[in-house]
CSV table of C-alpha atoms and ligand atoms in Angstrom, one decimal:
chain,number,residue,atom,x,y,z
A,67,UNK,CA,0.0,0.0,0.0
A,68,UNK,CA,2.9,2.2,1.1
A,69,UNK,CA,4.8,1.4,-2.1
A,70,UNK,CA,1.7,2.2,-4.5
A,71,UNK,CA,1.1,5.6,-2.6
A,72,UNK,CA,4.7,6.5,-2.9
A,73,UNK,CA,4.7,5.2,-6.9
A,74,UNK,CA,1.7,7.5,-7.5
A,75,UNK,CA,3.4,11.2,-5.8
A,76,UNK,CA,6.1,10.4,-7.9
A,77,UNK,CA,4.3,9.9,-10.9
A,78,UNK,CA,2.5,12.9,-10.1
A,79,UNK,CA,5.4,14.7,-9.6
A,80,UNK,CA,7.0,13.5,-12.9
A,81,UNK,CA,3.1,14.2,-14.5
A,82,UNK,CA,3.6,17.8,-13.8
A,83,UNK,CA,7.1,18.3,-14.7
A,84,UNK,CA,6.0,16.9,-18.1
A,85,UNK,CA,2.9,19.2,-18.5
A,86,UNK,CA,5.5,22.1,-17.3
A,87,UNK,CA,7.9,21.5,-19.8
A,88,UNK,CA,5.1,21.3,-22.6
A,89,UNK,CA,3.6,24.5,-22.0
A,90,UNK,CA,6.9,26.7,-21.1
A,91,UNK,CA,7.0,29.5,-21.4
A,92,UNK,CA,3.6,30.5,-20.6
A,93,UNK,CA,4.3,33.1,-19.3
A,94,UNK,CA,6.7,35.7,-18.1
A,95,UNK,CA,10.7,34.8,-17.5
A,96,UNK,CA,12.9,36.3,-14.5
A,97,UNK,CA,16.8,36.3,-15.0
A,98,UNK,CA,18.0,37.7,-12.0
A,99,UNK,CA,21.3,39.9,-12.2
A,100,UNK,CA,22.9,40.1,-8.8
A,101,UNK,CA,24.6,43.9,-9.6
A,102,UNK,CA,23.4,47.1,-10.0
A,103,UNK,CA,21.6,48.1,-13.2
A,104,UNK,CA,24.1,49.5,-16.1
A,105,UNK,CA,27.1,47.1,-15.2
A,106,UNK,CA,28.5,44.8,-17.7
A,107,UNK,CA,26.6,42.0,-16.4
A,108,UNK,CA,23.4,43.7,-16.6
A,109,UNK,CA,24.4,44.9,-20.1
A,110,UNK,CA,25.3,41.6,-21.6
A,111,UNK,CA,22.2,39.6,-19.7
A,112,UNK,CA,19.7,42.6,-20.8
A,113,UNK,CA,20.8,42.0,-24.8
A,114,UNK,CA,21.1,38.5,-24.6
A,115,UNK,CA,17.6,38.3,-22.8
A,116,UNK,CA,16.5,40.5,-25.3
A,117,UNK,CA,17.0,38.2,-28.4
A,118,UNK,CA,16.9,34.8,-26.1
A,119,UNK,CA,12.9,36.2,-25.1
A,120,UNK,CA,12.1,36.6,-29.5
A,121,UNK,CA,13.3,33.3,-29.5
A,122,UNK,CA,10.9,31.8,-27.0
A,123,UNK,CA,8.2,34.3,-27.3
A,124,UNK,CA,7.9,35.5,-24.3
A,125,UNK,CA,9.3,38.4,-22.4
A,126,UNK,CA,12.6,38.3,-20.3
A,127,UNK,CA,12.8,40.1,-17.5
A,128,UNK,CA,15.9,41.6,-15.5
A,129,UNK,CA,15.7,41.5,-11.9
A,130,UNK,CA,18.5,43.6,-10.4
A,131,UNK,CA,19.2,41.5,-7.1
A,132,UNK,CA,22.8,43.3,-5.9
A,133,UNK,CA,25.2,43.1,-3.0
A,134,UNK,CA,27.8,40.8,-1.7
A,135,UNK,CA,29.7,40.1,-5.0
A,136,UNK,CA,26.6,38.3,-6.6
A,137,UNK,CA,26.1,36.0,-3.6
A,138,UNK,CA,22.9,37.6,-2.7
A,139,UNK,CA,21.0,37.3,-6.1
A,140,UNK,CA,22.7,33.8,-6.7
A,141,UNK,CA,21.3,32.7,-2.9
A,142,UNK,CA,17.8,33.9,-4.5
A,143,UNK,CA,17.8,32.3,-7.5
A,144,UNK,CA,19.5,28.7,-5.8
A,145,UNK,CA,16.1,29.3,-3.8
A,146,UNK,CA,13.4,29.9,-6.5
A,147,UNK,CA,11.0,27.5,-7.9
A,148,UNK,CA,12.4,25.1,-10.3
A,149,UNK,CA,9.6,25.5,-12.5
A,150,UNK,CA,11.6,27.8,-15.9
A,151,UNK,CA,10.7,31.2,-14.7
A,152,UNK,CA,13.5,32.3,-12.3
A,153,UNK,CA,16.9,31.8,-13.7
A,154,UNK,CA,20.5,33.2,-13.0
A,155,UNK,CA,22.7,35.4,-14.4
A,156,UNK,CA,25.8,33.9,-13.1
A,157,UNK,CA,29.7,34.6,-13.6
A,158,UNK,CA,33.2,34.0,-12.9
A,159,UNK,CA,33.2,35.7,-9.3
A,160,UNK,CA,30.5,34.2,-7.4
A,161,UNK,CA,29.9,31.2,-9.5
A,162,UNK,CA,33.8,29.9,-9.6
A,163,UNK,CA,35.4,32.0,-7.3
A,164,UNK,CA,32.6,32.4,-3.8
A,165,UNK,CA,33.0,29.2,-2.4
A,166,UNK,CA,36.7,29.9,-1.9
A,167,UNK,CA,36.2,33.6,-1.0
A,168,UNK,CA,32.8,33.7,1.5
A,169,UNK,CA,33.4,31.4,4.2
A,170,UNK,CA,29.6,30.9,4.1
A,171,UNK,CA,27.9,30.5,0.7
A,172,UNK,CA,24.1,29.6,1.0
A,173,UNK,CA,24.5,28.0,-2.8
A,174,UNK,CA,27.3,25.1,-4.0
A,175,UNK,CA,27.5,26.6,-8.4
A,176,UNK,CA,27.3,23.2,-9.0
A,177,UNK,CA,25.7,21.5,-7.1
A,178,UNK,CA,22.2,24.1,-6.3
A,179,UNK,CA,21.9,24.6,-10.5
A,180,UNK,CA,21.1,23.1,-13.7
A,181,UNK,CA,23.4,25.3,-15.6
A,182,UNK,CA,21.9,26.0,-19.3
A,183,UNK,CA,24.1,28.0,-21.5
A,184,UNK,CA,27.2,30.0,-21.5
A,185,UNK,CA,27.6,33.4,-22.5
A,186,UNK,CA,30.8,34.9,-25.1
A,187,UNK,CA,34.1,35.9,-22.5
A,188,UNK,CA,34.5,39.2,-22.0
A,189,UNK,CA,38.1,40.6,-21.6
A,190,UNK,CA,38.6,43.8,-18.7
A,191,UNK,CA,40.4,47.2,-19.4
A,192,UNK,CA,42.4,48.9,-16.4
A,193,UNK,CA,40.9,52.0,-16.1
A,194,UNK,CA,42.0,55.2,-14.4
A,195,UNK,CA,39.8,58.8,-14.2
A,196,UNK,CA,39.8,61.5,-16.8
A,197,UNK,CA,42.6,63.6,-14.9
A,198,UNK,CA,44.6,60.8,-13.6
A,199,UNK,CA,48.3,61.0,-13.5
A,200,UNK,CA,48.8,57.8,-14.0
A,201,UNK,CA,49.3,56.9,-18.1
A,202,UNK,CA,50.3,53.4,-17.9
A,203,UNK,CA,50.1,50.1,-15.9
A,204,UNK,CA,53.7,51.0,-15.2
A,205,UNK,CA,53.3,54.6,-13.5
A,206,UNK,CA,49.8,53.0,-11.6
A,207,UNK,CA,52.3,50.0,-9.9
A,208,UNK,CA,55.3,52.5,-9.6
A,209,UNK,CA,53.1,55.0,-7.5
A,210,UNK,CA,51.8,52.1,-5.8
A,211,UNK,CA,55.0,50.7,-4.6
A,212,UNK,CA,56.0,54.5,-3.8
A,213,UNK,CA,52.7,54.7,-1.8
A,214,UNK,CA,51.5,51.0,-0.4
A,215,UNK,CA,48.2,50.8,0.9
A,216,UNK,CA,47.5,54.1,-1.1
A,217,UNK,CA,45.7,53.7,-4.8
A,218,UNK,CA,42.3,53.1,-4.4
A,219,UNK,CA,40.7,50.2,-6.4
A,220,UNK,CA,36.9,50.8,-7.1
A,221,UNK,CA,35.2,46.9,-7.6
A,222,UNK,CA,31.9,45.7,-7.7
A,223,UNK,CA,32.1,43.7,-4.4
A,224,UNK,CA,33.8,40.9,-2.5
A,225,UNK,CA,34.1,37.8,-5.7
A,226,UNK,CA,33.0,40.3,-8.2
A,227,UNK,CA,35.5,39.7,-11.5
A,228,UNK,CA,36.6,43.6,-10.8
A,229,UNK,CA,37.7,42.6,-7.1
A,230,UNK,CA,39.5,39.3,-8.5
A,231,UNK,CA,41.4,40.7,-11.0
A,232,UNK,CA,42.2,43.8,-9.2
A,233,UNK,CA,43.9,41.4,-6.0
A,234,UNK,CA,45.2,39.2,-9.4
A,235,UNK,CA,47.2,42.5,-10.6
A,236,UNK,CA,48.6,43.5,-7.2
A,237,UNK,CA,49.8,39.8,-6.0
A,238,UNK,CA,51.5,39.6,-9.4
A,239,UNK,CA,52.9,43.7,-9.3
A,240,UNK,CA,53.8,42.9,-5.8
A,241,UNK,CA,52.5,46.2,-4.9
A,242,UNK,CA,49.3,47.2,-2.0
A,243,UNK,CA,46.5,48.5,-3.1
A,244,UNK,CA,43.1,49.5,-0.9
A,245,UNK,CA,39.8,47.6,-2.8
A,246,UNK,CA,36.8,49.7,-2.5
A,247,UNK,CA,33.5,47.3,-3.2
A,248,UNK,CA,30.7,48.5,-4.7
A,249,UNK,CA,27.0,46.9,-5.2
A,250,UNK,CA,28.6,46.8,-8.7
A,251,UNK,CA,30.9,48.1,-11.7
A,252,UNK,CA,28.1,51.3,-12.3
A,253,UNK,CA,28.2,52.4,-8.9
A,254,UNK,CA,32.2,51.9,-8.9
A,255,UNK,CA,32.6,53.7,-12.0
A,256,UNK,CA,30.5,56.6,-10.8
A,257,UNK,CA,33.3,57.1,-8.1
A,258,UNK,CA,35.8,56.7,-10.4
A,259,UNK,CA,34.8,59.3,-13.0
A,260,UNK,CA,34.4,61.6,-10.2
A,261,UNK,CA,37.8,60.8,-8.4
A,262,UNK,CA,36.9,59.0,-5.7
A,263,UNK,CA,39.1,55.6,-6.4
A,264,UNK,CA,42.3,55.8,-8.3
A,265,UNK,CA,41.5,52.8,-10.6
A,266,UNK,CA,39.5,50.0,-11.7
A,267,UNK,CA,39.2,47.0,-13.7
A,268,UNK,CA,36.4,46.8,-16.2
A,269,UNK,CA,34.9,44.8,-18.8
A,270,UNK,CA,35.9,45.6,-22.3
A,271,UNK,CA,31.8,46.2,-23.5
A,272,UNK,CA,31.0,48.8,-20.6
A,273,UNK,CA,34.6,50.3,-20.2
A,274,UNK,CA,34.0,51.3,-23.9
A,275,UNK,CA,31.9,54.3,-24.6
A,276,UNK,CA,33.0,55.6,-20.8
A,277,UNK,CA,36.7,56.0,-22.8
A,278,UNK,CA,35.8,56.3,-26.0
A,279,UNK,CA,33.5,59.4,-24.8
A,280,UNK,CA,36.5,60.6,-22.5
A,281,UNK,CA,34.8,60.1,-19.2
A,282,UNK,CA,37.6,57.6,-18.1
A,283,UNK,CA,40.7,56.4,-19.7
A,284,UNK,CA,42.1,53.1,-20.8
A,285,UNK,CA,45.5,52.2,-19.5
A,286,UNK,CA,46.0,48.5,-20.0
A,287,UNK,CA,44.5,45.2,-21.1
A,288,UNK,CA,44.0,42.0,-20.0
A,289,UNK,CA,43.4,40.4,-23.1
A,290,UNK,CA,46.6,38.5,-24.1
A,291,UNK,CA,46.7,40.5,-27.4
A,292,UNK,CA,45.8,44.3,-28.0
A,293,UNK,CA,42.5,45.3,-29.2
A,294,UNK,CA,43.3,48.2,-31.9
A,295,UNK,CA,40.1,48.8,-33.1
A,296,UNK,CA,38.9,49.1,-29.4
A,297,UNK,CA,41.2,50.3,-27.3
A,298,UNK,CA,44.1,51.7,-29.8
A,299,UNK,CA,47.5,52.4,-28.3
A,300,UNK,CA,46.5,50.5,-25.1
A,301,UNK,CA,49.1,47.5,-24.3
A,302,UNK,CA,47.7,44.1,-22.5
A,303,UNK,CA,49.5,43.5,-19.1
A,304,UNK,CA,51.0,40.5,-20.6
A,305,UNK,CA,52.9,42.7,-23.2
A,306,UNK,CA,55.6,44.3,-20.6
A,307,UNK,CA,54.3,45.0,-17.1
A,308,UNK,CA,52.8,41.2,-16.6
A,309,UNK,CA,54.0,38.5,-18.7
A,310,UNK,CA,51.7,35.8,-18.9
A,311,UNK,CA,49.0,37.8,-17.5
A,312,UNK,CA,45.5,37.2,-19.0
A,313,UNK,CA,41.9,37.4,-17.8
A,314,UNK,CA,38.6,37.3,-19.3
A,315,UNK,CA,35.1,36.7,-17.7
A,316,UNK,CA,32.8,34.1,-17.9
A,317,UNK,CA,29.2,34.4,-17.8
A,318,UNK,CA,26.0,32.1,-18.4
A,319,UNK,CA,22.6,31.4,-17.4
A,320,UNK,CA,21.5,28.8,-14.4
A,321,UNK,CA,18.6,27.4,-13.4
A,322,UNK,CA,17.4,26.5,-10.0
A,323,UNK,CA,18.5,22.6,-9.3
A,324,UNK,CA,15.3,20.6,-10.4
A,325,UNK,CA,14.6,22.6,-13.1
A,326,UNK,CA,13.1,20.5,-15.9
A,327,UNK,CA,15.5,19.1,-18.3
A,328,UNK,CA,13.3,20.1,-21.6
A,329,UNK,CA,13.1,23.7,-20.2
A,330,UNK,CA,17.1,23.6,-20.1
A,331,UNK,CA,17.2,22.8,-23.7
A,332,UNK,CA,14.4,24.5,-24.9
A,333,UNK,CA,16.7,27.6,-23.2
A,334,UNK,CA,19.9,26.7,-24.9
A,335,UNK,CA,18.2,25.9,-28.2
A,336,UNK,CA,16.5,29.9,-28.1
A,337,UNK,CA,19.7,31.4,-27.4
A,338,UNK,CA,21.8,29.6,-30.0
A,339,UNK,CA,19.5,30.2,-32.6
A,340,UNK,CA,19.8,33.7,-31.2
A,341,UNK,CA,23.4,33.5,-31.9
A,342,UNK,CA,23.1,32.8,-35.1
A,343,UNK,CA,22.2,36.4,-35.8
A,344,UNK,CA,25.7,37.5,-37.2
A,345,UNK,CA,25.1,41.2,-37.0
A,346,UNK,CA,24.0,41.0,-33.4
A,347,UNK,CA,27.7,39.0,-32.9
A,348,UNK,CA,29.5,41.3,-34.4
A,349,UNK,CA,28.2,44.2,-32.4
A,350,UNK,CA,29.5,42.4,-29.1
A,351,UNK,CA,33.0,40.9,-30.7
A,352,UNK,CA,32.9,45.3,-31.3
A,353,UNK,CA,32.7,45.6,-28.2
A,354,UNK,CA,35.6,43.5,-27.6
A,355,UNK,CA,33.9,40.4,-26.6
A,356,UNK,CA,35.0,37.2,-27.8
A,357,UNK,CA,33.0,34.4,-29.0
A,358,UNK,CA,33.4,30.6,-28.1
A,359,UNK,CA,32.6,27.5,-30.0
A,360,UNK,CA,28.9,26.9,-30.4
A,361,UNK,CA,30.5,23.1,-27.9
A,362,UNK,CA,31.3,26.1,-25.4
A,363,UNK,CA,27.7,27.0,-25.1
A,364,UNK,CA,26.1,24.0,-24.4
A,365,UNK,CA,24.4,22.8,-20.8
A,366,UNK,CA,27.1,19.9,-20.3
A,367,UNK,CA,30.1,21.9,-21.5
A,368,UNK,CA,29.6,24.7,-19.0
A,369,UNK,CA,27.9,22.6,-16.1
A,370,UNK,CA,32.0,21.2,-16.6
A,371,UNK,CA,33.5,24.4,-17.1
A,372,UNK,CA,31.9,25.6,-13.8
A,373,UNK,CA,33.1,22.5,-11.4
A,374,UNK,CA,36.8,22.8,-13.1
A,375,UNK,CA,36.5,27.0,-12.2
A,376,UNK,CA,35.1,26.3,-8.7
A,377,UNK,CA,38.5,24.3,-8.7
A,378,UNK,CA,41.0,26.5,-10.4
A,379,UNK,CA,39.7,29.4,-7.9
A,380,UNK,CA,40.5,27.6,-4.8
A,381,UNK,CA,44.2,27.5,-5.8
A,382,UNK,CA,44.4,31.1,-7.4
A,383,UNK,CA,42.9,32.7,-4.6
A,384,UNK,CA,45.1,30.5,-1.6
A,385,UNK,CA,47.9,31.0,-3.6
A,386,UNK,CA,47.3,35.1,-4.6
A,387,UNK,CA,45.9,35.8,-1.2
A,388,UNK,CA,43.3,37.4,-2.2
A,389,UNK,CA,41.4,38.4,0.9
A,390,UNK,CA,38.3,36.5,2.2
A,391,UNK,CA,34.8,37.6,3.6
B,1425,LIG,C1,32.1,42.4,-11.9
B,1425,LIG,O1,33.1,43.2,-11.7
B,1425,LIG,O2,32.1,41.3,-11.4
B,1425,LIG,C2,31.0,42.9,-12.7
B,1425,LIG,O3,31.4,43.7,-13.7
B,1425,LIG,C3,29.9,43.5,-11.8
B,1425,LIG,C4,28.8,44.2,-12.6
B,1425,LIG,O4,28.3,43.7,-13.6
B,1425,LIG,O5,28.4,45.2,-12.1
């Protein structure tokens, strides 16, 4: 009797997945972005949400869930109904990087999320404010040694890719440098432009029409080549100042864990034929963004390339002592 009763919840249960999948999306999407509106991360998820919601006919909307480096909107969305209307906008910082950084997470990346695609890397720009003295790399880490404890970095909170890369540069300058977090890059780069922090590290799509307007300026790359068309004149790190160095973040969308499969794919399948659109690809790789292989994109691929980051970051962080929460 026992056995039948527990037979038929879970075939109710496995009834109304079904029925779930067949009818997504009915109606409305959330992705929740855990920053401040006008970031990078709320840039790229608002376009790609844009062209992924065409695809499935329905809207997608952004949620702006900030603070704590992402771990706030991440805890949210680990929380939400598994049912294809709450998803995450996840990246490098809290989704490889957190567990090594907060000493309490309320989320595992892998193990609270069904992750569903993976968006194209974006490279960051070291950025400095309109009437900095510093024109290079080289004069920011010389003033810096001159000064320890003194240059103020603006980032977009503890695990935020702006905070990691930031503590990245000044374990492999060898120089001290004060982090300033932010509820995210918009807020950070407010301050900046109005000479608040010395410096910052942003992504390449955001950073661009701030410099190319001459609100901020450009004084080094992280991208392992230079980006003339973007950034002319600017060298990467890895050029002179940091051999080897190179950084770019990842981003992608998450579901909640026990989110059903067919939604997943019917996700993936939207946004790649989404990126099919080769004018709307060229705008980002304009931007400086780089594409991946259509392999890159897919639910198994980054569900690995997650796991292997949440790896990667427990060494880089031990061994750069970058500073935990
Ligand atoms: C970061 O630095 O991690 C992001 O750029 C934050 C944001 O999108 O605001």
């Amino acid at each position: 009797m026992k056995l039948v009763k527990t037979l038929s919840i879970v075939g109710l249960a496995f009834a109304a997945q079904l029925s779930l999948a067949q009818t997504w999306p009915a109606r409305t999407v959330t992705w929740i972005v855990p920053f401040a509106a006008g970031g990078p991360t709320d840039a790229m998820a608002r376009d790609i949400a844009e062209k992924v919601g065409k695809q499935i006919g329905q809207t997608v909307i952004i949620e702006n869930a900030a603070g704590a480096g992402g771990t706030i909107g991440a805890t949210k969305a680990a929380r939400a109904q598994p049912d294809g209307y709450t998803f995450l906008v996840g990246h490098m910082g809290y989704m490889g990087a957190g567990p090594s950084l907060y000493k309490k997470l309320n989320y595992d990346p892998v193990k609270s999320f069904e992750a569903v695609f993976r968006f194209p890397d974006t490279p960051l720009v070291l950025l400095v404010g309109p009437n900095s003295p510093y024109k290079s790399a080289t004069d920011l880490i010389a003033a810096a040694k001159a000064n320890p404890g003194k240059i103020n970095f603006g980032h977009a909170g503890v695990g935020s890719t702006s905070h990691l890369i930031a503590a990245l540069f000044a374990s492999r300058a060898n120089i001290d440098v004060t982090q300033v977090a932010y509820k995210g890059a918009a807020p950070a780069m407010n301050d900046l432009m109005g000479g608040q922090v010395d410096a910052m590290f942003d992504q390449s799509n955001t950073a661009l029409p701030q410099v190319q307007g001459g609100r901020l300026k450009a004084i080094a790359l992280t991208s392992l080549t230079p980006m003339p068309q973007q950034y002319p004149g600017v060298a990467p790190l890895a050029e002179k100042v940091l051999p080897g160095f190179e950084a770019a973040t990842w981003y992608g969308l998450y579901a909640p864990l026990g989110t059903p499969k067919d939604v997943v794919q019917k996700m993936h399948q939207a946004y790649m034929k989404a990126m099919a659109d080769k004018t709307w690809t060229q705008r980002m790789t304009g931007q400086g963004i780089h594409l991946l292989s259509d392999a890159q994109y897919a639910p198994d691929a980054f569900a690995k390339h997650t796991a292997a980051e949440v790896e990667k970051w427990r060494k880089v962080v031990a061994d750069a002592k970058i500073e935990i929460d």
